[in-house]
Amino acid sequence: LDRDWSLALTAAFAFADSLTHGACGHDPIELDVVGWNILIKACCRRGAIHRALKILNETMPQKGIEPDTYSYNTVLAALARVGDTRYLQEYLIGMTNKGIRVDKYTAQAMVDGFLNVGDIQGATSLVQDIFNQHDTLPPYTSHLKIIEFALANGLIFEAKRHVYFIQQLWKWQPSQHHNQAFCQLMEETKSNPKLSKEALLKLFHYFGEDL
């Protein structure tokens, strides 16, 4: 039987709706931000990004519920998988305008989206912009992705540009203006053996390039 709808997704929404009506004999339960985030994730994982965006932009505000970092990161990750960089940038701006915290998963989604359309320069610039504006970095794997994509495509300058950024991170020192979470993230990045000088040299040599 061919369907143009998802049975699992339909079941998830039906169950969520039954909770709000007390269909199982319990008092009605209104979904909170966690509940709506689960539905957003279900939509994104089943390819119904348009439905996830409607929940984020319309349903949650109508219910008086403010989307949080997880709400936006889930949508950003879905947009990244399809390489929709225009929407990625729009939703990042909307996220920051609303004062919602940007974290390492936000940065990771942005990087993945730009790399998925081959915009290596854009991915590198985004990492630096997010670091400068929001005091956060993507997971170390995102740094390696950028460098590997650049080297594999013969964009040696871009690969070295990102390495230079990593070298600046090695020199970073905390100040009284930085919170504990950011300081911990920086120390983890600086001390990560996968981003050490030796590891980066080995990566460049693998692609037949000098660093």
PDB file of C-alpha atoms in Angstrom:
ATOM      1  CA  LEU A   1       0.000   0.000   0.000  1.00  0.00           C
ATOM      2  CA  ASP A   2       1.548   3.294  -1.100  1.00  0.00           C
ATOM      3  CA  ARG A   3       1.089   6.268   1.205  1.00  0.00           C
ATOM      4  CA  ASP A   4       2.087   9.907   0.996  1.00  0.00           C
ATOM      5  CA  TRP A   5       1.887  10.219   4.772  1.00  0.00           C
ATOM      6  CA  SER A   6       3.757   8.698   7.697  1.00  0.00           C
ATOM      7  CA  LEU A   7       1.918   6.199   9.882  1.00  0.00           C
ATOM      8  CA  ALA A   8       4.378   6.729  12.751  1.00  0.00           C
ATOM      9  CA  LEU A   9       4.054  10.501  12.579  1.00  0.00           C
ATOM     10  CA  THR A  10       0.267  10.340  12.420  1.00  0.00           C
ATOM     11  CA  ALA A  11       0.270   8.072  15.475  1.00  0.00           C
ATOM     12  CA  ALA A  12       2.538  10.468  17.386  1.00  0.00           C
ATOM     13  CA  PHE A  13       0.220  13.421  16.754  1.00  0.00           C
ATOM     14  CA  ALA A  14      -2.871  11.350  17.550  1.00  0.00           C
ATOM     15  CA  PHE A  15      -1.371  10.289  20.886  1.00  0.00           C
ATOM     16  CA  ALA A  16      -0.340  13.857  21.721  1.00  0.00           C
ATOM     17  CA  ASP A  17      -3.866  15.041  20.907  1.00  0.00           C
ATOM     18  CA  SER A  18      -5.378  12.313  23.090  1.00  0.00           C
ATOM     19  CA  LEU A  19      -3.316  13.538  26.053  1.00  0.00           C
ATOM     20  CA  THR A  20      -4.808  17.007  25.781  1.00  0.00           C
ATOM     21  CA  HIS A  21      -8.335  15.540  25.868  1.00  0.00           C
ATOM     22  CA  GLY A  22      -7.787  13.018  28.661  1.00  0.00           C
ATOM     23  CA  ALA A  23      -8.804  10.234  26.294  1.00  0.00           C
ATOM     24  CA  CYS A  24      -7.492   7.509  28.588  1.00  0.00           C
ATOM     25  CA  GLY A  25      -9.505   8.645  31.603  1.00  0.00           C
ATOM     26  CA  HIS A  26      -6.834  10.952  33.026  1.00  0.00           C
ATOM     27  CA  ASP A  27      -7.062  14.702  33.447  1.00  0.00           C
ATOM     28  CA  PRO A  28      -6.228  16.615  30.256  1.00  0.00           C
ATOM     29  CA  ILE A  29      -2.478  17.162  29.874  1.00  0.00           C
ATOM     30  CA  GLU A  30      -1.283  20.199  27.947  1.00  0.00           C
ATOM     31  CA  LEU A  31       1.977  19.698  26.124  1.00  0.00           C
ATOM     32  CA  ASP A  32       4.925  21.702  27.424  1.00  0.00           C
ATOM     33  CA  VAL A  33       8.040  22.718  25.491  1.00  0.00           C
ATOM     34  CA  VAL A  34       9.499  19.217  25.894  1.00  0.00           C
ATOM     35  CA  GLY A  35       6.398  17.613  24.411  1.00  0.00           C
ATOM     36  CA  TRP A  36       6.342  19.945  21.436  1.00  0.00           C
ATOM     37  CA  ASN A  37      10.079  19.416  20.916  1.00  0.00           C
ATOM     38  CA  ILE A  38       9.456  15.676  20.672  1.00  0.00           C
ATOM     39  CA  LEU A  39       6.880  16.293  17.933  1.00  0.00           C
ATOM     40  CA  ILE A  40       9.272  18.659  16.136  1.00  0.00           C
ATOM     41  CA  LYS A  41      11.946  15.971  16.206  1.00  0.00           C
ATOM     42  CA  ALA A  42       9.498  13.340  14.981  1.00  0.00           C
ATOM     43  CA  CYS A  43       8.539  15.578  12.057  1.00  0.00           C
ATOM     44  CA  CYS A  44      12.162  16.265  11.145  1.00  0.00           C
ATOM     45  CA  ARG A  45      13.131  12.593  11.321  1.00  0.00           C
ATOM     46  CA  ARG A  46      10.185  11.604   9.108  1.00  0.00           C
ATOM     47  CA  GLY A  47      10.957  14.245   6.478  1.00  0.00           C
ATOM     48  CA  ALA A  48       8.070  16.568   7.381  1.00  0.00           C
ATOM     49  CA  ILE A  49      10.199  19.665   7.919  1.00  0.00           C
ATOM     50  CA  HIS A  50       7.331  21.935   6.838  1.00  0.00           C
ATOM     51  CA  ARG A  51       5.236  20.547   9.686  1.00  0.00           C
ATOM     52  CA  ALA A  52       8.081  21.042  12.177  1.00  0.00           C
ATOM     53  CA  LEU A  53       8.401  24.660  11.058  1.00  0.00           C
ATOM     54  CA  LYS A  54       4.672  25.197  11.533  1.00  0.00           C
ATOM     55  CA  ILE A  55       4.917  23.919  15.114  1.00  0.00           C
ATOM     56  CA  LEU A  56       7.897  26.171  15.782  1.00  0.00           C
ATOM     57  CA  ASN A  57       6.497  29.299  14.123  1.00  0.00           C
ATOM     58  CA  GLU A  58       2.762  29.018  14.746  1.00  0.00           C
ATOM     59  CA  THR A  59       1.551  26.286  17.094  1.00  0.00           C
ATOM     60  CA  MET A  60       3.927  26.864  20.004  1.00  0.00           C
ATOM     61  CA  PRO A  61       3.462  30.669  20.053  1.00  0.00           C
ATOM     62  CA  GLN A  62      -0.328  30.208  19.853  1.00  0.00           C
ATOM     63  CA  LYS A  63      -0.118  27.934  22.889  1.00  0.00           C
ATOM     64  CA  GLY A  64       1.950  30.507  24.748  1.00  0.00           C
ATOM     65  CA  ILE A  65       5.045  28.299  24.698  1.00  0.00           C
ATOM     66  CA  GLU A  66       8.416  29.745  23.759  1.00  0.00           C
ATOM     67  CA  PRO A  67      10.657  27.502  21.640  1.00  0.00           C
ATOM     68  CA  ASP A  68      14.037  26.863  23.225  1.00  0.00           C
ATOM     69  CA  THR A  69      17.533  26.035  22.003  1.00  0.00           C
ATOM     70  CA  TYR A  70      16.578  22.397  21.470  1.00  0.00           C
ATOM     71  CA  SER A  71      13.572  23.402  19.349  1.00  0.00           C
ATOM     72  CA  TYR A  72      15.723  25.470  17.032  1.00  0.00           C
ATOM     73  CA  ASN A  73      18.656  23.049  16.939  1.00  0.00           C
ATOM     74  CA  THR A  74      16.354  20.220  15.863  1.00  0.00           C
ATOM     75  CA  VAL A  75      14.995  22.297  13.003  1.00  0.00           C
ATOM     76  CA  LEU A  76      18.464  23.568  12.046  1.00  0.00           C
ATOM     77  CA  ALA A  77      19.814  20.006  11.906  1.00  0.00           C
ATOM     78  CA  ALA A  78      16.948  19.007   9.595  1.00  0.00           C
ATOM     79  CA  LEU A  79      17.551  21.989   7.322  1.00  0.00           C
ATOM     80  CA  ALA A  80      21.261  21.151   7.298  1.00  0.00           C
ATOM     81  CA  ARG A  81      20.572  17.637   6.056  1.00  0.00           C
ATOM     82  CA  VAL A  82      18.842  19.029   2.968  1.00  0.00           C
ATOM     83  CA  GLY A  83      21.393  21.837   2.534  1.00  0.00           C
ATOM     84  CA  ASP A  84      18.909  24.700   2.845  1.00  0.00           C
ATOM     85  CA  THR A  85      21.451  27.368   3.750  1.00  0.00           C
ATOM     86  CA  ARG A  86      19.056  30.282   3.223  1.00  0.00           C
ATOM     87  CA  TYR A  87      16.627  28.996   5.833  1.00  0.00           C
ATOM     88  CA  LEU A  88      19.525  28.029   8.084  1.00  0.00           C
ATOM     89  CA  GLN A  89      20.722  31.609   8.152  1.00  0.00           C
ATOM     90  CA  GLU A  90      17.194  32.976   8.600  1.00  0.00           C
ATOM     91  CA  TYR A  91      16.478  30.739  11.573  1.00  0.00           C
ATOM     92  CA  LEU A  92      19.852  31.439  13.174  1.00  0.00           C
ATOM     93  CA  ILE A  93      19.088  35.160  12.960  1.00  0.00           C
ATOM     94  CA  GLY A  94      15.591  34.582  14.358  1.00  0.00           C
ATOM     95  CA  MET A  95      17.060  32.504  17.162  1.00  0.00           C
ATOM     96  CA  THR A  96      19.544  35.180  18.183  1.00  0.00           C
ATOM     97  CA  ASN A  97      16.985  37.998  17.840  1.00  0.00           C
ATOM     98  CA  LYS A  98      14.802  36.203  20.369  1.00  0.00           C
ATOM     99  CA  GLY A  99      17.713  35.831  22.767  1.00  0.00           C
ATOM    100  CA  ILE A 100      17.758  32.039  22.526  1.00  0.00           C
ATOM    101  CA  ARG A 101      21.127  30.577  23.439  1.00  0.00           C
ATOM    102  CA  VAL A 102      23.353  29.409  20.600  1.00  0.00           C
ATOM    103  CA  ASP A 103      25.344  26.301  21.549  1.00  0.00           C
ATOM    104  CA  LYS A 104      27.753  23.824  19.976  1.00  0.00           C
ATOM    105  CA  TYR A 105      24.926  21.900  18.312  1.00  0.00           C
ATOM    106  CA  THR A 106      23.686  25.098  16.675  1.00  0.00           C
ATOM    107  CA  ALA A 107      27.168  25.647  15.270  1.00  0.00           C
ATOM    108  CA  GLN A 108      27.401  22.021  14.188  1.00  0.00           C
ATOM    109  CA  ALA A 109      24.135  22.220  12.250  1.00  0.00           C
ATOM    110  CA  MET A 110      25.241  25.405  10.494  1.00  0.00           C
ATOM    111  CA  VAL A 111      28.554  23.843   9.467  1.00  0.00           C
ATOM    112  CA  ASP A 112      26.882  20.651   8.218  1.00  0.00           C
ATOM    113  CA  GLY A 113      24.402  22.619   6.142  1.00  0.00           C
ATOM    114  CA  PHE A 114      27.058  24.645   4.357  1.00  0.00           C
ATOM    115  CA  LEU A 115      29.317  21.650   3.802  1.00  0.00           C
ATOM    116  CA  ASN A 116      26.399  19.689   2.358  1.00  0.00           C
ATOM    117  CA  VAL A 117      26.173  22.209  -0.482  1.00  0.00           C
ATOM    118  CA  GLY A 118      29.962  22.433  -0.876  1.00  0.00           C
ATOM    119  CA  ASP A 119      30.313  25.916   0.608  1.00  0.00           C
ATOM    120  CA  ILE A 120      33.530  25.270   2.516  1.00  0.00           C
ATOM    121  CA  GLN A 121      34.460  28.941   2.746  1.00  0.00           C
ATOM    122  CA  GLY A 122      31.038  29.710   4.191  1.00  0.00           C
ATOM    123  CA  ALA A 123      31.392  26.938   6.774  1.00  0.00           C
ATOM    124  CA  THR A 124      34.761  28.255   7.925  1.00  0.00           C
ATOM    125  CA  SER A 125      33.484  31.821   8.170  1.00  0.00           C
ATOM    126  CA  LEU A 126      30.411  30.693  10.118  1.00  0.00           C
ATOM    127  CA  VAL A 127      32.514  28.947  12.767  1.00  0.00           C
ATOM    128  CA  GLN A 128      34.541  32.107  13.281  1.00  0.00           C
ATOM    129  CA  ASP A 129      31.476  34.375  13.308  1.00  0.00           C
ATOM    130  CA  ILE A 130      29.609  32.198  15.812  1.00  0.00           C
ATOM    131  CA  PHE A 131      32.698  32.049  18.017  1.00  0.00           C
ATOM    132  CA  ASN A 132      33.134  35.818  17.960  1.00  0.00           C
ATOM    133  CA  GLN A 133      29.461  36.665  18.388  1.00  0.00           C
ATOM    134  CA  HIS A 134      28.171  33.878  20.642  1.00  0.00           C
ATOM    135  CA  ASP A 135      31.204  32.494  22.481  1.00  0.00           C
ATOM    136  CA  THR A 136      30.699  28.937  21.325  1.00  0.00           C
ATOM    137  CA  LEU A 137      32.294  26.360  19.039  1.00  0.00           C
ATOM    138  CA  PRO A 138      31.026  23.260  17.249  1.00  0.00           C
ATOM    139  CA  PRO A 139      32.211  19.782  18.315  1.00  0.00           C
ATOM    140  CA  TYR A 140      35.762  18.925  17.233  1.00  0.00           C
ATOM    141  CA  THR A 141      34.398  16.725  14.439  1.00  0.00           C
ATOM    142  CA  SER A 142      33.077  19.821  12.657  1.00  0.00           C
ATOM    143  CA  HIS A 143      36.572  21.329  12.546  1.00  0.00           C
ATOM    144  CA  LEU A 144      37.928  18.120  11.041  1.00  0.00           C
ATOM    145  CA  LYS A 145      35.086  17.986   8.505  1.00  0.00           C
ATOM    146  CA  ILE A 146      35.888  21.476   7.261  1.00  0.00           C
ATOM    147  CA  ILE A 147      39.572  20.704   6.858  1.00  0.00           C
ATOM    148  CA  GLU A 148      38.969  17.334   5.204  1.00  0.00           C
ATOM    149  CA  PHE A 149      36.382  18.757   2.793  1.00  0.00           C
ATOM    150  CA  ALA A 150      38.768  21.561   1.875  1.00  0.00           C
ATOM    151  CA  LEU A 151      41.738  19.253   1.310  1.00  0.00           C
ATOM    152  CA  ALA A 152      39.672  16.726  -0.653  1.00  0.00           C
ATOM    153  CA  ASN A 153      38.515  19.513  -2.972  1.00  0.00           C
ATOM    154  CA  GLY A 154      41.976  20.996  -3.439  1.00  0.00           C
ATOM    155  CA  LEU A 155      41.110  24.119  -1.435  1.00  0.00           C
ATOM    156  CA  ILE A 156      44.391  24.187   0.432  1.00  0.00           C
ATOM    157  CA  PHE A 157      44.078  27.857   1.393  1.00  0.00           C
ATOM    158  CA  GLU A 158      40.700  27.219   3.067  1.00  0.00           C
ATOM    159  CA  ALA A 159      42.085  24.226   4.936  1.00  0.00           C
ATOM    160  CA  LYS A 160      45.021  26.277   6.199  1.00  0.00           C
ATOM    161  CA  ARG A 161      42.702  29.186   7.049  1.00  0.00           C
ATOM    162  CA  HIS A 162      40.753  26.946   9.385  1.00  0.00           C
ATOM    163  CA  VAL A 163      43.929  25.531  10.881  1.00  0.00           C
ATOM    164  CA  TYR A 164      45.045  29.091  11.575  1.00  0.00           C
ATOM    165  CA  PHE A 165      41.772  29.646  13.439  1.00  0.00           C
ATOM    166  CA  ILE A 166      42.418  26.513  15.506  1.00  0.00           C
ATOM    167  CA  GLN A 167      45.936  27.764  16.260  1.00  0.00           C
ATOM    168  CA  GLN A 168      44.423  30.970  17.624  1.00  0.00           C
ATOM    169  CA  LEU A 169      42.235  28.854  19.901  1.00  0.00           C
ATOM    170  CA  TRP A 170      45.375  27.218  21.304  1.00  0.00           C
ATOM    171  CA  LYS A 171      46.513  30.656  22.480  1.00  0.00           C
ATOM    172  CA  TRP A 172      43.209  31.575  24.094  1.00  0.00           C
ATOM    173  CA  GLN A 173      43.228  32.458  27.766  1.00  0.00           C
ATOM    174  CA  PRO A 174      40.150  32.849  30.001  1.00  0.00           C
ATOM    175  CA  SER A 175      39.095  36.173  31.472  1.00  0.00           C
ATOM    176  CA  GLN A 176      36.614  37.303  34.087  1.00  0.00           C
ATOM    177  CA  HIS A 177      34.046  37.910  31.327  1.00  0.00           C
ATOM    178  CA  HIS A 178      33.855  34.239  30.321  1.00  0.00           C
ATOM    179  CA  ASN A 179      31.493  31.838  32.064  1.00  0.00           C
ATOM    180  CA  GLN A 180      32.520  28.407  33.289  1.00  0.00           C
ATOM    181  CA  ALA A 181      30.777  26.476  30.509  1.00  0.00           C
ATOM    182  CA  PHE A 182      32.581  28.448  27.809  1.00  0.00           C
ATOM    183  CA  CYS A 183      35.944  28.052  29.552  1.00  0.00           C
ATOM    184  CA  GLN A 184      35.378  24.306  29.764  1.00  0.00           C
ATOM    185  CA  LEU A 185      34.468  24.122  26.074  1.00  0.00           C
ATOM    186  CA  MET A 186      37.613  26.037  25.146  1.00  0.00           C
ATOM    187  CA  GLU A 187      39.854  23.837  27.269  1.00  0.00           C
ATOM    188  CA  GLU A 188      38.311  20.691  25.793  1.00  0.00           C
ATOM    189  CA  THR A 189      38.878  22.017  22.275  1.00  0.00           C
ATOM    190  CA  LYS A 190      42.448  23.145  22.982  1.00  0.00           C
ATOM    191  CA  SER A 191      43.419  19.836  24.578  1.00  0.00           C
ATOM    192  CA  ASN A 192      41.649  17.567  22.082  1.00  0.00           C
ATOM    193  CA  PRO A 193      44.313  15.241  20.603  1.00  0.00           C
ATOM    194  CA  LYS A 194      42.411  15.142  17.292  1.00  0.00           C
ATOM    195  CA  LEU A 195      43.069  18.882  16.899  1.00  0.00           C
ATOM    196  CA  SER A 196      46.695  18.810  18.024  1.00  0.00           C
ATOM    197  CA  LYS A 197      49.536  19.984  15.801  1.00  0.00           C
ATOM    198  CA  GLU A 198      50.660  16.402  15.222  1.00  0.00           C
ATOM    199  CA  ALA A 199      47.158  15.244  14.256  1.00  0.00           C
ATOM    200  CA  LEU A 200      46.666  18.131  11.824  1.00  0.00           C
ATOM    201  CA  LEU A 201      50.083  17.535  10.228  1.00  0.00           C
ATOM    202  CA  LYS A 202      49.154  13.879   9.766  1.00  0.00           C
ATOM    203  CA  LEU A 203      45.831  14.861   8.200  1.00  0.00           C
ATOM    204  CA  PHE A 204      47.501  17.185   5.694  1.00  0.00           C
ATOM    205  CA  HIS A 205      50.126  14.556   4.839  1.00  0.00           C
ATOM    206  CA  TYR A 206      47.353  12.037   4.178  1.00  0.00           C
ATOM    207  CA  PHE A 207      46.127  14.325   1.397  1.00  0.00           C
ATOM    208  CA  GLY A 208      49.691  14.877   0.144  1.00  0.00           C
ATOM    209  CA  GLU A 209      49.924  18.436   1.416  1.00  0.00           C
ATOM    210  CA  ASP A 210      52.285  20.256   3.746  1.00  0.00           C
ATOM    211  CA  LEU A 211      51.078  22.341   6.634  1.00  0.00           C
TER     212      LEU A 211
END
